[in-house]
Amino acid sequence: DQQVKQNSPSLSVQEGRISILNCDYTNSMFDYFLWYKKYPAEGPTFLISISSIKDKNEDGRFTVFLNKSAKHLSLHIVPSQPGDSAVYFCAASAGAAGNKLTFGGGTRVLVKP
Amino acid sequence: KAGVTQTPRYLIKTRGQQVTLSCSPISGHRSVSWYQQTPGQGLQFLFEYFSETQRNKGNFPGRFSGRQFSNSRSEMNVSTLELGDSALYLCASSLLAGSPLHFGNGTRLTVT
């Protein structure tokens, strides 16, 4: 049972344009959501997070939106840069579970110059 | 500040053997978590330790175990290795429960 799903395995975008990555979850106990970026042969790098009491969080070029009623979150990257080419994972946790994260399957992003 | 350090980076073992992986968290971080990444199952939570106590455990068989030392360093052990245990094992540390995890670069385990 996949509790966190990223339905797009890959995304190709032109440099300078917006990248939009989507993530859906089923567990209503999840109250903290994170996005990670992963390059080959490296561990995931934390990008941005959002708590369920908010519906938007912004950090530089990265913005995460949370729609609790739809159990959906998205990551917007504006503008996209070639260095953003990587695999992006969304993850979720429930407060009582501490640091136990449930990850989506990842979306591979390719930013074309 | 040094990041999360995992050793070794690569490991090749034979079915039936056991293996121990090591993780040094970011200085000051007391929570250490372990994850397994495989092409088929993605990133899956193994367990979390905080102040030398296991705080959470994922759905893995008892062959997978871990421990945390008083300096927050952690080890995980896999006994009686199976071919399906071939994976990238990632360690992550965090300052507090609910704060973002910071991952190491992983140990790539190959079981032949």
PDB file of C-alpha atoms in Angstrom:
ATOM      1  CA  ASP A   1       0.000   0.000   0.000  1.00  0.00           C
ATOM      2  CA  GLN A   2       1.729   3.144  -1.241  1.00  0.00           C
ATOM      3  CA  GLN A   3       0.825   5.911   1.165  1.00  0.00           C
ATOM      4  CA  VAL A   4       2.818   8.545  -0.716  1.00  0.00           C
ATOM      5  CA  LYS A   5       2.706   8.625  -4.502  1.00  0.00           C
ATOM      6  CA  GLN A   6       4.494  10.625  -7.131  1.00  0.00           C
ATOM      7  CA  ASN A   7       2.610   9.779 -10.282  1.00  0.00           C
ATOM      8  CA  SER A   8       5.027  11.368 -12.741  1.00  0.00           C
ATOM      9  CA  PRO A   9       8.244   9.354 -12.945  1.00  0.00           C
ATOM     10  CA  SER A  10       9.913  12.011 -15.067  1.00  0.00           C
ATOM     11  CA  LEU A  11       9.655  15.660 -16.075  1.00  0.00           C
ATOM     12  CA  SER A  12      11.514  17.627 -18.712  1.00  0.00           C
ATOM     13  CA  VAL A  13      11.573  21.433 -18.577  1.00  0.00           C
ATOM     14  CA  GLN A  14      13.391  24.267 -20.339  1.00  0.00           C
ATOM     15  CA  GLU A  15      15.912  26.295 -18.360  1.00  0.00           C
ATOM     16  CA  GLY A  16      14.281  29.402 -16.900  1.00  0.00           C
ATOM     17  CA  ARG A  17      10.768  27.927 -16.911  1.00  0.00           C
ATOM     18  CA  ILE A  18       8.793  26.593 -13.964  1.00  0.00           C
ATOM     19  CA  SER A  19       9.072  22.977 -12.791  1.00  0.00           C
ATOM     20  CA  ILE A  20       6.011  21.626 -11.001  1.00  0.00           C
ATOM     21  CA  LEU A  21       6.294  18.330  -9.154  1.00  0.00           C
ATOM     22  CA  ASN A  22       3.264  16.656  -7.637  1.00  0.00           C
ATOM     23  CA  CYS A  23       2.738  14.296  -4.747  1.00  0.00           C
ATOM     24  CA  ASP A  24      -0.384  12.618  -3.345  1.00  0.00           C
ATOM     25  CA  TYR A  25      -0.825  10.910   0.005  1.00  0.00           C
ATOM     26  CA  THR A  26      -3.496   8.729   1.547  1.00  0.00           C
ATOM     27  CA  ASN A  27      -2.714   8.691   5.271  1.00  0.00           C
ATOM     28  CA  SER A  28      -4.662  11.464   6.996  1.00  0.00           C
ATOM     29  CA  MET A  29      -2.323  11.205  10.000  1.00  0.00           C
ATOM     30  CA  PHE A  30       0.529  12.742   8.016  1.00  0.00           C
ATOM     31  CA  ASP A  31       1.153  16.268   9.277  1.00  0.00           C
ATOM     32  CA  TYR A  32       4.650  17.116   8.084  1.00  0.00           C
ATOM     33  CA  PHE A  33       5.842  17.001   4.495  1.00  0.00           C
ATOM     34  CA  LEU A  34       9.276  17.381   2.962  1.00  0.00           C
ATOM     35  CA  TRP A  35      10.934  17.482  -0.442  1.00  0.00           C
ATOM     36  CA  TYR A  36      14.365  16.048  -1.086  1.00  0.00           C
ATOM     37  CA  LYS A  37      16.615  16.194  -4.125  1.00  0.00           C
ATOM     38  CA  LYS A  38      18.952  13.339  -4.983  1.00  0.00           C
ATOM     39  CA  TYR A  39      21.904  13.214  -7.352  1.00  0.00           C
ATOM     40  CA  PRO A  40      23.375   9.843  -8.399  1.00  0.00           C
ATOM     41  CA  ALA A  41      25.787   8.338  -5.876  1.00  0.00           C
ATOM     42  CA  GLU A  42      24.777  10.863  -3.212  1.00  0.00           C
ATOM     43  CA  GLY A  43      22.279  10.812  -0.387  1.00  0.00           C
ATOM     44  CA  PRO A  44      19.060  12.852  -0.584  1.00  0.00           C
ATOM     45  CA  THR A  45      19.459  16.550   0.189  1.00  0.00           C
ATOM     46  CA  PHE A  46      16.721  18.359   2.093  1.00  0.00           C
ATOM     47  CA  LEU A  47      15.059  21.145   0.077  1.00  0.00           C
ATOM     48  CA  ILE A  48      11.979  22.431   1.832  1.00  0.00           C
ATOM     49  CA  SER A  49       9.274  21.316   4.234  1.00  0.00           C
ATOM     50  CA  ILE A  50       5.750  22.262   5.236  1.00  0.00           C
ATOM     51  CA  SER A  51       3.663  21.545   8.266  1.00  0.00           C
ATOM     52  CA  SER A  52      -0.032  20.742   7.939  1.00  0.00           C
ATOM     53  CA  ILE A  53      -0.980  23.997   9.656  1.00  0.00           C
ATOM     54  CA  LYS A  54       0.240  25.886   6.579  1.00  0.00           C
ATOM     55  CA  ASP A  55      -0.746  25.723   2.939  1.00  0.00           C
ATOM     56  CA  LYS A  56       2.364  27.323   1.460  1.00  0.00           C
ATOM     57  CA  ASN A  57       6.035  27.618   2.286  1.00  0.00           C
ATOM     58  CA  GLU A  58       8.625  29.434   0.225  1.00  0.00           C
ATOM     59  CA  ASP A  59      12.416  29.325   0.222  1.00  0.00           C
ATOM     60  CA  GLY A  60      14.162  31.123  -2.597  1.00  0.00           C
ATOM     61  CA  ARG A  61      13.324  29.434  -5.894  1.00  0.00           C
ATOM     62  CA  PHE A  62      11.409  26.645  -4.144  1.00  0.00           C
ATOM     63  CA  THR A  63       7.778  26.831  -3.043  1.00  0.00           C
ATOM     64  CA  VAL A  64       5.742  23.974  -1.606  1.00  0.00           C
ATOM     65  CA  PHE A  65       1.945  24.043  -1.647  1.00  0.00           C
ATOM     66  CA  LEU A  66      -0.214  21.791   0.511  1.00  0.00           C
ATOM     67  CA  ASN A  67      -3.876  21.021  -0.151  1.00  0.00           C
ATOM     68  CA  LYS A  68      -5.005  18.994   2.847  1.00  0.00           C
ATOM     69  CA  SER A  69      -8.519  18.355   1.623  1.00  0.00           C
ATOM     70  CA  ALA A  70      -7.161  16.841  -1.587  1.00  0.00           C
ATOM     71  CA  LYS A  71      -4.223  15.183   0.223  1.00  0.00           C
ATOM     72  CA  HIS A  72      -1.962  16.717  -2.374  1.00  0.00           C
ATOM     73  CA  LEU A  73       1.240  18.688  -2.313  1.00  0.00           C
ATOM     74  CA  SER A  74       3.335  20.207  -5.025  1.00  0.00           C
ATOM     75  CA  LEU A  75       6.806  21.687  -5.374  1.00  0.00           C
ATOM     76  CA  HIS A  76       7.373  24.631  -7.685  1.00  0.00           C
ATOM     77  CA  ILE A  77      10.876  25.511  -8.828  1.00  0.00           C
ATOM     78  CA  VAL A  78      11.174  28.927 -10.460  1.00  0.00           C
ATOM     79  CA  PRO A  79      13.246  29.524 -12.476  1.00  0.00           C
ATOM     80  CA  SER A  80      14.552  26.050 -13.257  1.00  0.00           C
ATOM     81  CA  GLN A  81      18.306  25.727 -13.698  1.00  0.00           C
ATOM     82  CA  PRO A  82      20.408  22.922 -15.246  1.00  0.00           C
ATOM     83  CA  GLY A  83      21.795  22.126 -11.781  1.00  0.00           C
ATOM     84  CA  ASP A  84      18.240  21.248 -10.709  1.00  0.00           C
ATOM     85  CA  SER A  85      18.396  18.104 -12.843  1.00  0.00           C
ATOM     86  CA  ALA A  86      18.049  15.332 -10.269  1.00  0.00           C
ATOM     87  CA  VAL A  87      15.505  12.948  -8.751  1.00  0.00           C
ATOM     88  CA  TYR A  88      13.049  14.626  -6.394  1.00  0.00           C
ATOM     89  CA  PHE A  89      11.335  12.764  -3.579  1.00  0.00           C
ATOM     90  CA  CYS A  90       8.424  13.891  -1.483  1.00  0.00           C
ATOM     91  CA  ALA A  91       8.164  12.452   2.012  1.00  0.00           C
ATOM     92  CA  ALA A  92       5.657  12.580   4.833  1.00  0.00           C
ATOM     93  CA  SER A  93       5.571  11.858   8.522  1.00  0.00           C
ATOM     94  CA  ALA A  94       2.957  11.675  11.266  1.00  0.00           C
ATOM     95  CA  GLY A  95       3.742  13.594  14.448  1.00  0.00           C
ATOM     96  CA  ALA A  96       3.657  10.537  16.665  1.00  0.00           C
ATOM     97  CA  ALA A  97       6.059   8.690  14.372  1.00  0.00           C
ATOM     98  CA  GLY A  98       8.879  11.142  14.949  1.00  0.00           C
ATOM     99  CA  ASN A  99      11.432  10.927  12.184  1.00  0.00           C
ATOM    100  CA  LYS A 100       9.897   7.968  10.382  1.00  0.00           C
ATOM    101  CA  LEU A 101       9.466   9.265   6.849  1.00  0.00           C
ATOM    102  CA  THR A 102       7.356   7.639   4.150  1.00  0.00           C
ATOM    103  CA  PHE A 103       8.757   8.457   0.724  1.00  0.00           C
ATOM    104  CA  GLY A 104       7.203   8.680  -2.703  1.00  0.00           C
ATOM    105  CA  GLY A 105       8.808   6.881  -5.614  1.00  0.00           C
ATOM    106  CA  GLY A 106      10.550   9.960  -6.973  1.00  0.00           C
ATOM    107  CA  THR A 107      10.329  12.149 -10.074  1.00  0.00           C
ATOM    108  CA  ARG A 108      13.341  12.524 -12.332  1.00  0.00           C
ATOM    109  CA  VAL A 109      13.685  16.121 -13.502  1.00  0.00           C
ATOM    110  CA  LEU A 110      15.729  17.104 -16.532  1.00  0.00           C
ATOM    111  CA  VAL A 111      16.305  20.808 -17.103  1.00  0.00           C
ATOM    112  CA  LYS A 112      17.371  21.494 -20.662  1.00  0.00           C
ATOM    113  CA  PRO A 113      19.660  24.467 -21.365  1.00  0.00           C
TER     114      PRO A 113
ATOM    115  CA  LYS B   1      30.218  21.370  10.104  1.00  0.00           C
ATOM    116  CA  ALA B   2      30.851  17.860   8.798  1.00  0.00           C
ATOM    117  CA  GLY B   3      27.857  16.066   7.324  1.00  0.00           C
ATOM    118  CA  VAL B   4      26.619  12.550   7.991  1.00  0.00           C
ATOM    119  CA  THR B   5      29.425  10.075   7.343  1.00  0.00           C
ATOM    120  CA  GLN B   6      28.767   6.483   6.360  1.00  0.00           C
ATOM    121  CA  THR B   7      31.353   3.742   6.048  1.00  0.00           C
ATOM    122  CA  PRO B   8      32.121   1.810   4.015  1.00  0.00           C
ATOM    123  CA  ARG B   9      30.829   3.300   0.740  1.00  0.00           C
ATOM    124  CA  TYR B  10      30.760  -0.051  -1.036  1.00  0.00           C
ATOM    125  CA  LEU B  11      30.530  -3.589   0.223  1.00  0.00           C
ATOM    126  CA  ILE B  12      30.269  -6.969  -1.477  1.00  0.00           C
ATOM    127  CA  LYS B  13      29.126  -9.925   0.579  1.00  0.00           C
ATOM    128  CA  THR B  14      28.037 -13.484  -0.040  1.00  0.00           C
ATOM    129  CA  ARG B  15      24.615 -14.926   0.757  1.00  0.00           C
ATOM    130  CA  GLY B  16      24.449 -16.144   4.348  1.00  0.00           C
ATOM    131  CA  GLN B  17      27.123 -13.777   5.645  1.00  0.00           C
ATOM    132  CA  GLN B  18      26.455 -10.894   7.968  1.00  0.00           C
ATOM    133  CA  VAL B  19      27.400  -7.249   7.575  1.00  0.00           C
ATOM    134  CA  THR B  20      27.777  -4.190   9.798  1.00  0.00           C
ATOM    135  CA  LEU B  21      27.398  -0.656   8.464  1.00  0.00           C
ATOM    136  CA  SER B  22      28.492   2.430  10.329  1.00  0.00           C
ATOM    137  CA  CYS B  23      27.129   5.966  10.554  1.00  0.00           C
ATOM    138  CA  SER B  24      28.452   9.106  12.226  1.00  0.00           C
ATOM    139  CA  PRO B  25      25.760  11.796  12.528  1.00  0.00           C
ATOM    140  CA  ILE B  26      26.206  15.535  12.291  1.00  0.00           C
ATOM    141  CA  SER B  27      27.738  16.844  15.490  1.00  0.00           C
ATOM    142  CA  GLY B  28      25.006  17.607  18.010  1.00  0.00           C
ATOM    143  CA  HIS B  29      22.386  15.469  16.304  1.00  0.00           C
ATOM    144  CA  ARG B  30      21.001  12.812  18.604  1.00  0.00           C
ATOM    145  CA  SER B  31      18.505  11.143  16.281  1.00  0.00           C
ATOM    146  CA  VAL B  32      19.806   8.662  13.720  1.00  0.00           C
ATOM    147  CA  SER B  33      17.591   6.878  11.197  1.00  0.00           C
ATOM    148  CA  TRP B  34      18.345   4.194   8.641  1.00  0.00           C
ATOM    149  CA  TYR B  35      16.692   3.727   5.258  1.00  0.00           C
ATOM    150  CA  GLN B  36      16.997   1.149   2.508  1.00  0.00           C
ATOM    151  CA  GLN B  37      16.745   2.195  -1.142  1.00  0.00           C
ATOM    152  CA  THR B  38      16.083  -0.377  -3.859  1.00  0.00           C
ATOM    153  CA  PRO B  39      14.839   0.086  -7.431  1.00  0.00           C
ATOM    154  CA  GLY B  40      11.710  -1.933  -6.706  1.00  0.00           C
ATOM    155  CA  GLN B  41      10.659  -0.659  -3.277  1.00  0.00           C
ATOM    156  CA  GLY B  42      12.137   2.835  -3.257  1.00  0.00           C
ATOM    157  CA  LEU B  43      13.211   4.428   0.009  1.00  0.00           C
ATOM    158  CA  GLN B  44      11.984   2.487   3.020  1.00  0.00           C
ATOM    159  CA  PHE B  45      12.392   3.240   6.699  1.00  0.00           C
ATOM    160  CA  LEU B  46      14.335   0.685   8.717  1.00  0.00           C
ATOM    161  CA  PHE B  47      14.607   2.152  12.225  1.00  0.00           C
ATOM    162  CA  GLU B  48      15.344   5.261  14.246  1.00  0.00           C
ATOM    163  CA  TYR B  49      17.473   5.684  17.333  1.00  0.00           C
ATOM    164  CA  PHE B  50      17.484   8.536  19.801  1.00  0.00           C
ATOM    165  CA  SER B  51      19.745   8.683  22.832  1.00  0.00           C
ATOM    166  CA  GLU B  52      20.736   5.029  22.384  1.00  0.00           C
ATOM    167  CA  THR B  53      17.106   3.837  22.327  1.00  0.00           C
ATOM    168  CA  GLN B  54      15.214   2.527  19.329  1.00  0.00           C
ATOM    169  CA  ARG B  55      12.292   4.904  18.899  1.00  0.00           C
ATOM    170  CA  ASN B  56      10.704   3.567  15.720  1.00  0.00           C
ATOM    171  CA  LYS B  57      10.979   0.462  13.608  1.00  0.00           C
ATOM    172  CA  GLY B  58       9.910  -0.232  10.023  1.00  0.00           C
ATOM    173  CA  ASN B  59       8.558  -3.429   8.515  1.00  0.00           C
ATOM    174  CA  PHE B  60      11.771  -5.369   8.086  1.00  0.00           C
ATOM    175  CA  PRO B  61      12.602  -8.863   9.362  1.00  0.00           C
ATOM    176  CA  GLY B  62      14.534  -9.384  12.567  1.00  0.00           C
ATOM    177  CA  ARG B  63      17.707 -10.016  10.539  1.00  0.00           C
ATOM    178  CA  PHE B  64      17.979  -6.234  10.390  1.00  0.00           C
ATOM    179  CA  SER B  65      19.102  -4.680  13.646  1.00  0.00           C
ATOM    180  CA  GLY B  66      20.800  -1.560  14.825  1.00  0.00           C
ATOM    181  CA  ARG B  67      22.218   0.228  17.784  1.00  0.00           C
ATOM    182  CA  GLN B  68      23.329   3.672  18.812  1.00  0.00           C
ATOM    183  CA  PHE B  69      26.258   4.534  21.015  1.00  0.00           C
ATOM    184  CA  SER B  70      26.573   7.234  23.668  1.00  0.00           C
ATOM    185  CA  ASN B  71      28.342   9.533  21.162  1.00  0.00           C
ATOM    186  CA  SER B  72      25.290   9.167  18.833  1.00  0.00           C
ATOM    187  CA  ARG B  73      27.205   7.106  16.288  1.00  0.00           C
ATOM    188  CA  SER B  74      25.116   4.248  14.981  1.00  0.00           C
ATOM    189  CA  GLU B  75      25.594   0.854  13.404  1.00  0.00           C
ATOM    190  CA  MET B  76      23.209  -1.386  11.586  1.00  0.00           C
ATOM    191  CA  ASN B  77      23.679  -5.093  11.174  1.00  0.00           C
ATOM    192  CA  VAL B  78      22.163  -7.501   8.694  1.00  0.00           C
ATOM    193  CA  SER B  79      22.560 -11.193   9.440  1.00  0.00           C
ATOM    194  CA  THR B  80      22.125 -14.154   7.117  1.00  0.00           C
ATOM    195  CA  LEU B  81      22.278 -11.982   4.012  1.00  0.00           C
ATOM    196  CA  GLU B  82      19.919 -12.662   1.114  1.00  0.00           C
ATOM    197  CA  LEU B  83      20.237 -11.578  -2.503  1.00  0.00           C
ATOM    198  CA  GLY B  84      17.299  -9.214  -1.963  1.00  0.00           C
ATOM    199  CA  ASP B  85      19.258  -7.294   0.660  1.00  0.00           C
ATOM    200  CA  SER B  86      21.341  -5.744  -2.120  1.00  0.00           C
ATOM    201  CA  ALA B  87      20.551  -2.057  -1.804  1.00  0.00           C
ATOM    202  CA  LEU B  88      21.781   1.395  -0.944  1.00  0.00           C
ATOM    203  CA  TYR B  89      21.595   1.836   2.821  1.00  0.00           C
ATOM    204  CA  LEU B  90      21.212   5.435   3.897  1.00  0.00           C
ATOM    205  CA  CYS B  91      21.734   6.894   7.322  1.00  0.00           C
ATOM    206  CA  ALA B  92      20.210  10.223   8.320  1.00  0.00           C
ATOM    207  CA  SER B  93      20.492  12.395  11.394  1.00  0.00           C
ATOM    208  CA  SER B  94      18.408  15.178  12.816  1.00  0.00           C
ATOM    209  CA  LEU B  95      18.581  17.550  15.727  1.00  0.00           C
ATOM    210  CA  LEU B  96      15.063  16.895  17.013  1.00  0.00           C
ATOM    211  CA  ALA B  97      12.054  14.768  16.227  1.00  0.00           C
ATOM    212  CA  GLY B  98      10.168  16.529  13.467  1.00  0.00           C
ATOM    213  CA  SER B  99      13.144  18.454  12.130  1.00  0.00           C
ATOM    214  CA  PRO B 100      14.462  17.664   8.626  1.00  0.00           C
ATOM    215  CA  LEU B 101      16.645  14.618   8.178  1.00  0.00           C
ATOM    216  CA  HIS B 102      20.132  15.103   6.780  1.00  0.00           C
ATOM    217  CA  PHE B 103      21.353  12.083   4.839  1.00  0.00           C
ATOM    218  CA  GLY B 104      24.760  10.577   4.304  1.00  0.00           C
ATOM    219  CA  ASN B 105      25.866   9.326   0.896  1.00  0.00           C
ATOM    220  CA  GLY B 106      25.019   5.750   1.758  1.00  0.00           C
ATOM    221  CA  THR B 107      26.629   2.329   1.712  1.00  0.00           C
ATOM    222  CA  ARG B 108      26.051   0.332  -1.462  1.00  0.00           C
ATOM    223  CA  LEU B 109      25.705  -3.317  -0.410  1.00  0.00           C
ATOM    224  CA  THR B 110      25.854  -6.045  -3.040  1.00  0.00           C
ATOM    225  CA  VAL B 111      25.020  -9.604  -2.022  1.00  0.00           C
ATOM    226  CA  THR B 112      26.188 -12.335  -4.401  1.00  0.00           C
TER     227      THR B 112
END
